[in-house]
CSV table of C-alpha atoms in Angstrom, one decimal:
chain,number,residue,atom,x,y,z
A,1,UNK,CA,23.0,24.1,-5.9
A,2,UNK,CA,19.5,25.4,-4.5
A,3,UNK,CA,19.3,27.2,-8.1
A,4,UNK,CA,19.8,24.5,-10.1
A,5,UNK,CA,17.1,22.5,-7.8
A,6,UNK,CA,14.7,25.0,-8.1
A,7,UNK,CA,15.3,24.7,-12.1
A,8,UNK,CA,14.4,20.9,-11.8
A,9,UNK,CA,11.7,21.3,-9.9
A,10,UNK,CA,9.9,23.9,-12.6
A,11,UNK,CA,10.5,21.8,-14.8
A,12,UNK,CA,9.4,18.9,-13.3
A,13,UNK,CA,6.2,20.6,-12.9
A,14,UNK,CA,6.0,21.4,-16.2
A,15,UNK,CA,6.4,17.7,-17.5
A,16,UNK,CA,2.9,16.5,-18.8
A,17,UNK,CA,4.3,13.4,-18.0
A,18,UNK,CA,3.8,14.1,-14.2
A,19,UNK,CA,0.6,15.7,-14.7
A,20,UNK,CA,-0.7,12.3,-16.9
A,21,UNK,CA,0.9,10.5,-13.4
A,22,UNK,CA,-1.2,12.7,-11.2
A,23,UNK,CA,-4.6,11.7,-13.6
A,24,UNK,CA,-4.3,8.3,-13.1
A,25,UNK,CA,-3.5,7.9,-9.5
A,26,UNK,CA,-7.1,10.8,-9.2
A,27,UNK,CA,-8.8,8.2,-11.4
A,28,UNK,CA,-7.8,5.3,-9.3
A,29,UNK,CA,-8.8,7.5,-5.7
A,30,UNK,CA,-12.2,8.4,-7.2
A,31,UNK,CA,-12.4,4.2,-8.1
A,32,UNK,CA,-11.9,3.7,-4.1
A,33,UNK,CA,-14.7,6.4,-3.9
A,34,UNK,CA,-17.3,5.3,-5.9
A,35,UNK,CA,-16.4,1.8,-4.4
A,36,UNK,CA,-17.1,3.3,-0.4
A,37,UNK,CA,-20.4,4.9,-1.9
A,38,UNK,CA,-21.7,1.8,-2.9
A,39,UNK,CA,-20.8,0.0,0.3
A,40,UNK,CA,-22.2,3.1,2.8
A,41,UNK,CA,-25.4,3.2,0.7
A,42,UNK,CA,-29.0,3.4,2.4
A,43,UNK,CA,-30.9,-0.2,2.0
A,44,UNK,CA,-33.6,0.2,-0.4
A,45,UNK,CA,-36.9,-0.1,0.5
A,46,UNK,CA,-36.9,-4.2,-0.8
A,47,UNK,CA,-33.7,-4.9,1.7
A,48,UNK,CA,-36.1,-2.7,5.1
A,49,UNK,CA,-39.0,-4.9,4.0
A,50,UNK,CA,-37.4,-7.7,4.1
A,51,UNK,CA,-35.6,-7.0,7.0
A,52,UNK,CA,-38.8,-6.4,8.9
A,53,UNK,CA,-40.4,-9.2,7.9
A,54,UNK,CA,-37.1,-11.5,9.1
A,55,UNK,CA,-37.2,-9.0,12.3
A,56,UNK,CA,-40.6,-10.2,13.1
A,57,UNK,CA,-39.4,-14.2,12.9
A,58,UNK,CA,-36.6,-13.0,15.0
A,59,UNK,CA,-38.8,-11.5,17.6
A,60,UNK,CA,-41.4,-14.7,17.9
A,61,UNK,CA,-38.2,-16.9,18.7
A,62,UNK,CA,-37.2,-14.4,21.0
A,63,UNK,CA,-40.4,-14.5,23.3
A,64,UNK,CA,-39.7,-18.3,23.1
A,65,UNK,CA,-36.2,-18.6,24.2
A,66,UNK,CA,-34.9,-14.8,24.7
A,67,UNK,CA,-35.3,-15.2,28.7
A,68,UNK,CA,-32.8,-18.5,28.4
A,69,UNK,CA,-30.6,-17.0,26.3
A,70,UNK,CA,-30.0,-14.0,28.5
A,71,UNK,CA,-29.5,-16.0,31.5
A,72,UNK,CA,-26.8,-18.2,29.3
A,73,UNK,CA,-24.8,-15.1,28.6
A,74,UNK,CA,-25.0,-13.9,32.2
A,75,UNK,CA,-24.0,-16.9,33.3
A,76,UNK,CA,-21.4,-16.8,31.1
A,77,UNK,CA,-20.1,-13.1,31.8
A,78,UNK,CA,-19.9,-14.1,35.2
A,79,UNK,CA,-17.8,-17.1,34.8
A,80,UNK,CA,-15.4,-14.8,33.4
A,81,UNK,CA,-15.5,-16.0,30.1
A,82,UNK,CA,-15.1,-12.8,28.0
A,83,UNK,CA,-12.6,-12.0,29.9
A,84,UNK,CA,-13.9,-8.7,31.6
A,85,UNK,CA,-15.5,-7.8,28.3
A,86,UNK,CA,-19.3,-6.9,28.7
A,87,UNK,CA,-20.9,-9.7,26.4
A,88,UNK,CA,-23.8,-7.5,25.7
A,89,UNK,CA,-26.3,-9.5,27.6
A,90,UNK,CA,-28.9,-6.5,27.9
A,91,UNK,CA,-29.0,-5.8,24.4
A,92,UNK,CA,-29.4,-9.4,22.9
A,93,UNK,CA,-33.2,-8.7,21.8
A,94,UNK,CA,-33.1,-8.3,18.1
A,95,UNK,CA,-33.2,-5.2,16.6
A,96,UNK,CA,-34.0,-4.0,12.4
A,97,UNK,CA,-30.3,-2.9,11.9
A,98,UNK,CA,-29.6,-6.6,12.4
A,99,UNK,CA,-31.1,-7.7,9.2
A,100,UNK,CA,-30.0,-4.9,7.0
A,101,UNK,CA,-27.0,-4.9,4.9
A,102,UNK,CA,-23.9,-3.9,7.2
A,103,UNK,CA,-22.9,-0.1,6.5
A,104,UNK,CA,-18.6,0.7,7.2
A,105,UNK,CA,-18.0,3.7,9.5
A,106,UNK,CA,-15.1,6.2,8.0
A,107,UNK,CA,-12.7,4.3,10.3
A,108,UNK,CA,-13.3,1.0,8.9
A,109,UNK,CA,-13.8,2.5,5.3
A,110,UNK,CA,-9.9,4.0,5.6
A,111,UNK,CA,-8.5,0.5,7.1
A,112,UNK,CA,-9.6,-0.9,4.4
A,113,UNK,CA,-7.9,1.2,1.7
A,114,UNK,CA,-5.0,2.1,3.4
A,115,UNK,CA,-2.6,-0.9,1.5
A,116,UNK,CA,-4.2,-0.7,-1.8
A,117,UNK,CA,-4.2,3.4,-1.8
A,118,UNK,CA,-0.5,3.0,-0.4
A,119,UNK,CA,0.4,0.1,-3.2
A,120,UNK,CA,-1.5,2.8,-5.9
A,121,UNK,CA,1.0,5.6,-4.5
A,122,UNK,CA,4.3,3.9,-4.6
A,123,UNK,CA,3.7,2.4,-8.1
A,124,UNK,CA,2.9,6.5,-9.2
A,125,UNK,CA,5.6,8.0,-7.0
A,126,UNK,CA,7.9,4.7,-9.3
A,127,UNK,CA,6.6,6.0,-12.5
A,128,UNK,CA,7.5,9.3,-11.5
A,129,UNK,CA,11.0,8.7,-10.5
A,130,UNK,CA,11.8,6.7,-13.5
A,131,UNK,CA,9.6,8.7,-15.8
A,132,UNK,CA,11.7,12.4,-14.9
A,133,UNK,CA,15.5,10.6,-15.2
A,134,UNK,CA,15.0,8.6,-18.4
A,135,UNK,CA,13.0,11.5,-20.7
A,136,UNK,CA,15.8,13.9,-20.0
A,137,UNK,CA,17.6,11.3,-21.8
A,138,UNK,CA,15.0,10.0,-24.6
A,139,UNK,CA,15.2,13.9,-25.7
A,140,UNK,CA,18.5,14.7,-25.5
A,141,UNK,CA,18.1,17.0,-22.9
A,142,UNK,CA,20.9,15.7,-20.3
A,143,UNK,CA,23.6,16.7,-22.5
A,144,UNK,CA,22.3,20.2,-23.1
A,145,UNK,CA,21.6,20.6,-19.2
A,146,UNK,CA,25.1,19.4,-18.8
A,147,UNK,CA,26.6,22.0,-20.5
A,148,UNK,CA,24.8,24.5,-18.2
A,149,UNK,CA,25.6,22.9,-15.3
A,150,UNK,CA,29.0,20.4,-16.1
A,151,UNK,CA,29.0,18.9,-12.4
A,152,UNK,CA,27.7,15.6,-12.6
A,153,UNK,CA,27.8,15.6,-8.9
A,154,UNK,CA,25.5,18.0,-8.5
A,155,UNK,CA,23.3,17.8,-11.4
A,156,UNK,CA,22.3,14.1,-9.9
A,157,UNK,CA,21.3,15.1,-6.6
A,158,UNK,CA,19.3,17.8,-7.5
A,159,UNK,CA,17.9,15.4,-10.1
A,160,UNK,CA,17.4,13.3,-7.3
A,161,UNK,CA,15.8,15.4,-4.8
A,162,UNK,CA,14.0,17.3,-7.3
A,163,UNK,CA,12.3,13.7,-8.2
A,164,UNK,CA,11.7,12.7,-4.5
A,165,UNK,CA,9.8,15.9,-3.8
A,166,UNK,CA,8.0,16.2,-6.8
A,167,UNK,CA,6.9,12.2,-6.2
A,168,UNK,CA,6.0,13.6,-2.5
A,169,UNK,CA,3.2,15.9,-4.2
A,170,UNK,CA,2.3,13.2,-6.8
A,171,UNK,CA,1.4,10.6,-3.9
A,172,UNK,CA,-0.3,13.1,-1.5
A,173,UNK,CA,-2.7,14.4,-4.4
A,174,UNK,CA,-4.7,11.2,-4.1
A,175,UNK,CA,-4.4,10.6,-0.7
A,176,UNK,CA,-6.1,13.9,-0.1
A,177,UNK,CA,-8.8,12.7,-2.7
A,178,UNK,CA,-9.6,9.1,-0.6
A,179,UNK,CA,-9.8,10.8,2.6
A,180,UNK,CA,-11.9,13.7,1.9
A,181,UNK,CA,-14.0,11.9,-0.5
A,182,UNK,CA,-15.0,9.1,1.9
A,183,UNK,CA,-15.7,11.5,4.8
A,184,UNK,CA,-17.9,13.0,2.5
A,185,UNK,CA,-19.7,9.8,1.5
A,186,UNK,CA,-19.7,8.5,4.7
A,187,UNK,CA,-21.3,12.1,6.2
A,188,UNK,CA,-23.6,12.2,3.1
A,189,UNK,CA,-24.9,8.4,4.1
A,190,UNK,CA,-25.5,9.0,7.4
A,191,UNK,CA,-22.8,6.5,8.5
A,192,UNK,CA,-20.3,6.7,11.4
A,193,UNK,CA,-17.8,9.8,10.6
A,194,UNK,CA,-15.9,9.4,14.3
A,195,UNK,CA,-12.3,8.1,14.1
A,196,UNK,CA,-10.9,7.9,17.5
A,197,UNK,CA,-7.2,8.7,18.5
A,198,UNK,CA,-5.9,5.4,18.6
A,199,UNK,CA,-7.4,4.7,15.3
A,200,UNK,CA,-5.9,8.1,13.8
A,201,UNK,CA,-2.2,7.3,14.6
A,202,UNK,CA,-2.3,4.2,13.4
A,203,UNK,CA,-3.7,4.7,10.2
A,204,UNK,CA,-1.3,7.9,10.2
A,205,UNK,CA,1.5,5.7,10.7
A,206,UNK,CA,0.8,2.9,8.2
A,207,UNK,CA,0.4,5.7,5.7
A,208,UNK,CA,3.6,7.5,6.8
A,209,UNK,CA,4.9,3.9,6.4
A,210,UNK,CA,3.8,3.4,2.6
A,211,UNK,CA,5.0,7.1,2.0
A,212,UNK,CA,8.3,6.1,2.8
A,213,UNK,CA,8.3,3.5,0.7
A,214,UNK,CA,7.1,5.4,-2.4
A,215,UNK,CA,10.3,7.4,-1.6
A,216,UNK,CA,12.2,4.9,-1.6
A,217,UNK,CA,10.8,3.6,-4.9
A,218,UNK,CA,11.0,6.8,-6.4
A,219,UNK,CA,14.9,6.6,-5.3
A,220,UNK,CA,15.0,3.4,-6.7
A,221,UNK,CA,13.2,4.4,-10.4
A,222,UNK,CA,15.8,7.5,-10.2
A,223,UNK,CA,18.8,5.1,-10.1
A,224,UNK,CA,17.7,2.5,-12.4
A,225,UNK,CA,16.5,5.8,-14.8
A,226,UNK,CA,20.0,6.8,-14.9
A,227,UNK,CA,21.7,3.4,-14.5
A,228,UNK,CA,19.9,2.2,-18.3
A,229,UNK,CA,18.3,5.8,-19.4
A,230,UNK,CA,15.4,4.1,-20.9
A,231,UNK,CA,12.1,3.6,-19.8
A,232,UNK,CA,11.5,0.2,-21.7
A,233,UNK,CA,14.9,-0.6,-20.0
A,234,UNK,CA,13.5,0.3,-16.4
A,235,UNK,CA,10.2,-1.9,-17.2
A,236,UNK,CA,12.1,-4.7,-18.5
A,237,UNK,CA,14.2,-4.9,-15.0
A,238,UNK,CA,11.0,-4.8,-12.6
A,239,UNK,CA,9.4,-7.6,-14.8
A,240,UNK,CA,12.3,-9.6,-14.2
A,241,UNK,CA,12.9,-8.7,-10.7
A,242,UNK,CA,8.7,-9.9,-10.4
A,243,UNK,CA,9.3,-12.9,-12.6
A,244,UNK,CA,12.7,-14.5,-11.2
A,245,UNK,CA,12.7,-13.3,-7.5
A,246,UNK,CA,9.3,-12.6,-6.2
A,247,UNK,CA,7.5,-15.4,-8.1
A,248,UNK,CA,10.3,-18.1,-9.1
A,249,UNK,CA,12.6,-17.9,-6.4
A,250,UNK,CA,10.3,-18.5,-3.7
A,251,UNK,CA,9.2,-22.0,-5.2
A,252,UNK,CA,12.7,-22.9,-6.2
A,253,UNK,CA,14.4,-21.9,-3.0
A,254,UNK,CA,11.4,-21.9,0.0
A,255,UNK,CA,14.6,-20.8,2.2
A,256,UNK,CA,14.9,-17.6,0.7
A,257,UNK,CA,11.4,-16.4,0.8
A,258,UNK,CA,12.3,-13.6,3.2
A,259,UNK,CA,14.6,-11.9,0.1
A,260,UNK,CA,11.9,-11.0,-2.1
A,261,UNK,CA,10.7,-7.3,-1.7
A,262,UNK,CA,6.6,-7.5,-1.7
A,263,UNK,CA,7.8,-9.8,2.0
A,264,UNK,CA,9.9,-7.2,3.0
A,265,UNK,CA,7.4,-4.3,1.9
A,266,UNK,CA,4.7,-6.1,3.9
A,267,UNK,CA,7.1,-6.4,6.8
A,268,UNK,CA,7.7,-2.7,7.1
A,269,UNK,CA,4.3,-1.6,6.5
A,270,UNK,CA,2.3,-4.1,8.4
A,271,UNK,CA,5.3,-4.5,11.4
A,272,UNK,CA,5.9,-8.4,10.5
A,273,UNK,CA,5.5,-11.0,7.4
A,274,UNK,CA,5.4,-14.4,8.1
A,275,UNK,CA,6.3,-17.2,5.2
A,276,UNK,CA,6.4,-20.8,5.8
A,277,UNK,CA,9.4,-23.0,5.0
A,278,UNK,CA,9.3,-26.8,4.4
A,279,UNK,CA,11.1,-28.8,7.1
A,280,UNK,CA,11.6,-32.5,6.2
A,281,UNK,CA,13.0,-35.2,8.3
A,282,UNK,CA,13.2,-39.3,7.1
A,283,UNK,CA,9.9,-41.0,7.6
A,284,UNK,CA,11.2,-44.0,10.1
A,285,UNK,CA,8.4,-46.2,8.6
A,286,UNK,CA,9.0,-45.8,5.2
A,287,UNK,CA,13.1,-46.4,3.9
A,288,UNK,CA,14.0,-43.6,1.6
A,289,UNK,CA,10.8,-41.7,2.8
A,290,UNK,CA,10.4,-37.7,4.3
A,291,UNK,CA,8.0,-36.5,6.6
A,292,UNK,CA,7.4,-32.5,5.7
A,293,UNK,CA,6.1,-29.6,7.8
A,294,UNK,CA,5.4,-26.2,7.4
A,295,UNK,CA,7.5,-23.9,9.9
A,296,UNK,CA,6.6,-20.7,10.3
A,297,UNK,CA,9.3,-17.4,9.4
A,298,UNK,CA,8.8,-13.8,10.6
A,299,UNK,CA,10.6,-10.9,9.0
A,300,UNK,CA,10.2,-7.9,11.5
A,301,UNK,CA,9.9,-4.3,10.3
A,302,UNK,CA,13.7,-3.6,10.5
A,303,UNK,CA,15.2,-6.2,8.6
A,304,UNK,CA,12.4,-5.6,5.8
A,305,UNK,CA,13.4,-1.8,5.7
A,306,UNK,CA,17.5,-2.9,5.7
A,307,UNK,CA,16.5,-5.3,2.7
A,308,UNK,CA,14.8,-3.1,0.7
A,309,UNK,CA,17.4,-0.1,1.3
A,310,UNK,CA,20.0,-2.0,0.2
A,311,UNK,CA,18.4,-2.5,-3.1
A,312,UNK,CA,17.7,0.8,-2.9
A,313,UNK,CA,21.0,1.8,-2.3
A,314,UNK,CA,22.4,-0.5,-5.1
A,315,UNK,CA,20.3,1.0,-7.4
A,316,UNK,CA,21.6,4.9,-6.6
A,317,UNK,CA,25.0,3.5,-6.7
A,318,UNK,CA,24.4,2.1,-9.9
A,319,UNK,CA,23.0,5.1,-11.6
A,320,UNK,CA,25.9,7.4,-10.3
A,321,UNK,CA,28.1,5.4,-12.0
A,322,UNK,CA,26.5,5.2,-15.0
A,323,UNK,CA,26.2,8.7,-14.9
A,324,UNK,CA,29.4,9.2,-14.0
A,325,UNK,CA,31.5,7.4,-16.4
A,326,UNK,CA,29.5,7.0,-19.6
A,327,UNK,CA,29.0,9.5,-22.0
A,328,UNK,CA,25.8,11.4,-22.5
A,329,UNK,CA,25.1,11.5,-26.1
């Protein structure tokens, strides 16, 4: 067994397909780059001008009302009003950084980018899946390799683990690219490069989040791949899936708005989704009448990982036998 997945895994890397995966998910990293360049630029000399001259107007009002202000907000901080939070009374005088275009931090440049990066990864680490499965059999290699290794048992799961860490590498590639790159731009910039610990792990763990569900939908793309052995097949099935149950059903059947998998994605990732369902009683002043509200739905974290496993799971199922009981021509 830990031959044959060490034969699957050389030639996974030596698939230009997974190389051409690897380009586009770079190209779309270097997109979130060039995007957190132009937002941590410096302001050009028009924007400081401008600024000054609006600091100026700012400081005039302040020598007018600054003194009433201040009092207001100590007034207020000691009603309690923020709660124990320091309101900032002593630094209320305007400053230049005030009227200049607002500059993200690296914290606040990764929160940003931490769902679309992770969507970008699990849609490569899907491509990848489905793209290793179904070209062994749009070239007729599957039956060759079957007569090499004639477990169908076996050759599956290496198939299968082979794809999941070869996916793994595919996904962390341009995760490396986004985080290095906008330290850099953020250090080159001058902008805040500090992340603090609390901000760390739970960046770390939203990524660790979407990771796992680029497995899982590189699981998935292996057990469609071998369920229908086509690509076209594989693209055809997720359009429907998109059509029928993530964009039809939920207008159809507002009940069942916690089945489709971009909820339950968002409920694993995020910790909760919330939908709203229509709740209709009879209007008492009008015969025949309905009186509608929205009513809020939560899907927690583990009931959107158990939903999207068991399609998962389906899927693998599926593919094995497939795989199992049809012929490989």
């Amino acid at each position: 067994m830990t031959a044959l997945l060490r034969a699957e895994l050389a030639r996974a890397r030596a698939r230009p397909y997974v190389w051409g995966v690897v380009a586009v998910l770079t190209l779309g990293a270097v997109g979130h780059l060039i995007i957190g360049w132009w937002d941590t630029r410096p302001p050009t000399s028009a924007q400081v001008a401008a600024a000054s001259v609006a600091l100026v107007a700012a400081e005039d009002r302040w020598q007018e009302e600054g003194a009433a202000l201040v009092a207001q907000c100590v007034e207020r901080q000691e009603a309690g009003v923020g709660d124990g939070v320091d309101l900032g009374c002593a630094d209320m005088s305007p400053v230049l950084e005030q009227f200049l275009p607002s500059r993200p931090g690296l914290a606040h440049l990764l929160e940003q980018r931490v769902t679309t990066v992770g969507l970008m990864v699990v849609i490569g680490m899907l491509m990848t899946g489905v793209g290793l499965v179904t070209a062994e059999f749009a070239t007729g290699s599957m039956s060759t390799w079957l007569t090499f290794a004639p477990r169908r048992g076996r050759v599956f799961v290496s198939k299968l683990v082979a794809a999941c860490a070869t996916s793994v590498v595919v996904g962390l590639l341009p995760v490396v690219v986004v985080v290095v790159g906008l330290a850099a731009v953020s250090a080159w910039h001058g902008t805040d490069t500090a992340v603090d610990g609390a901000t760390a792990a739970a960046l770390a763990g939203r990524a660790a989040r979407w990771f796992a569900v680029g497995l899982g939908a590189t699981v998935l793309g292996v057990g469609l791949g071998f369920a229908v052995r086509h690509a076209a097949a594989v693209t055809g099935i997720v359009v429907w899936w998109v059509a029928a149950v993530e964009s039809t059903l939920p207008l159809v059947l507002p009940s069942a708005r916690w089945l489709p998998l971009s909820t339950n994605v968002r409920a694993w990732t995020a910790g909760h989704a919330t939908y709203n369902v229509p709740s209709c009683v009879a209007d008492a002043n009008a015969p025949g009448g309905e009186v509608c509200e929205l009513v809020a739905r939560t899907v927690g974290a583990g009931q959107g990982a158990l939903v999207a496993l068991t399609l998962v799971a389906l899927a693998v199922v599926a593919g094995w036998l497939s795989f199992r009981l049809r012929d490989v021509a």
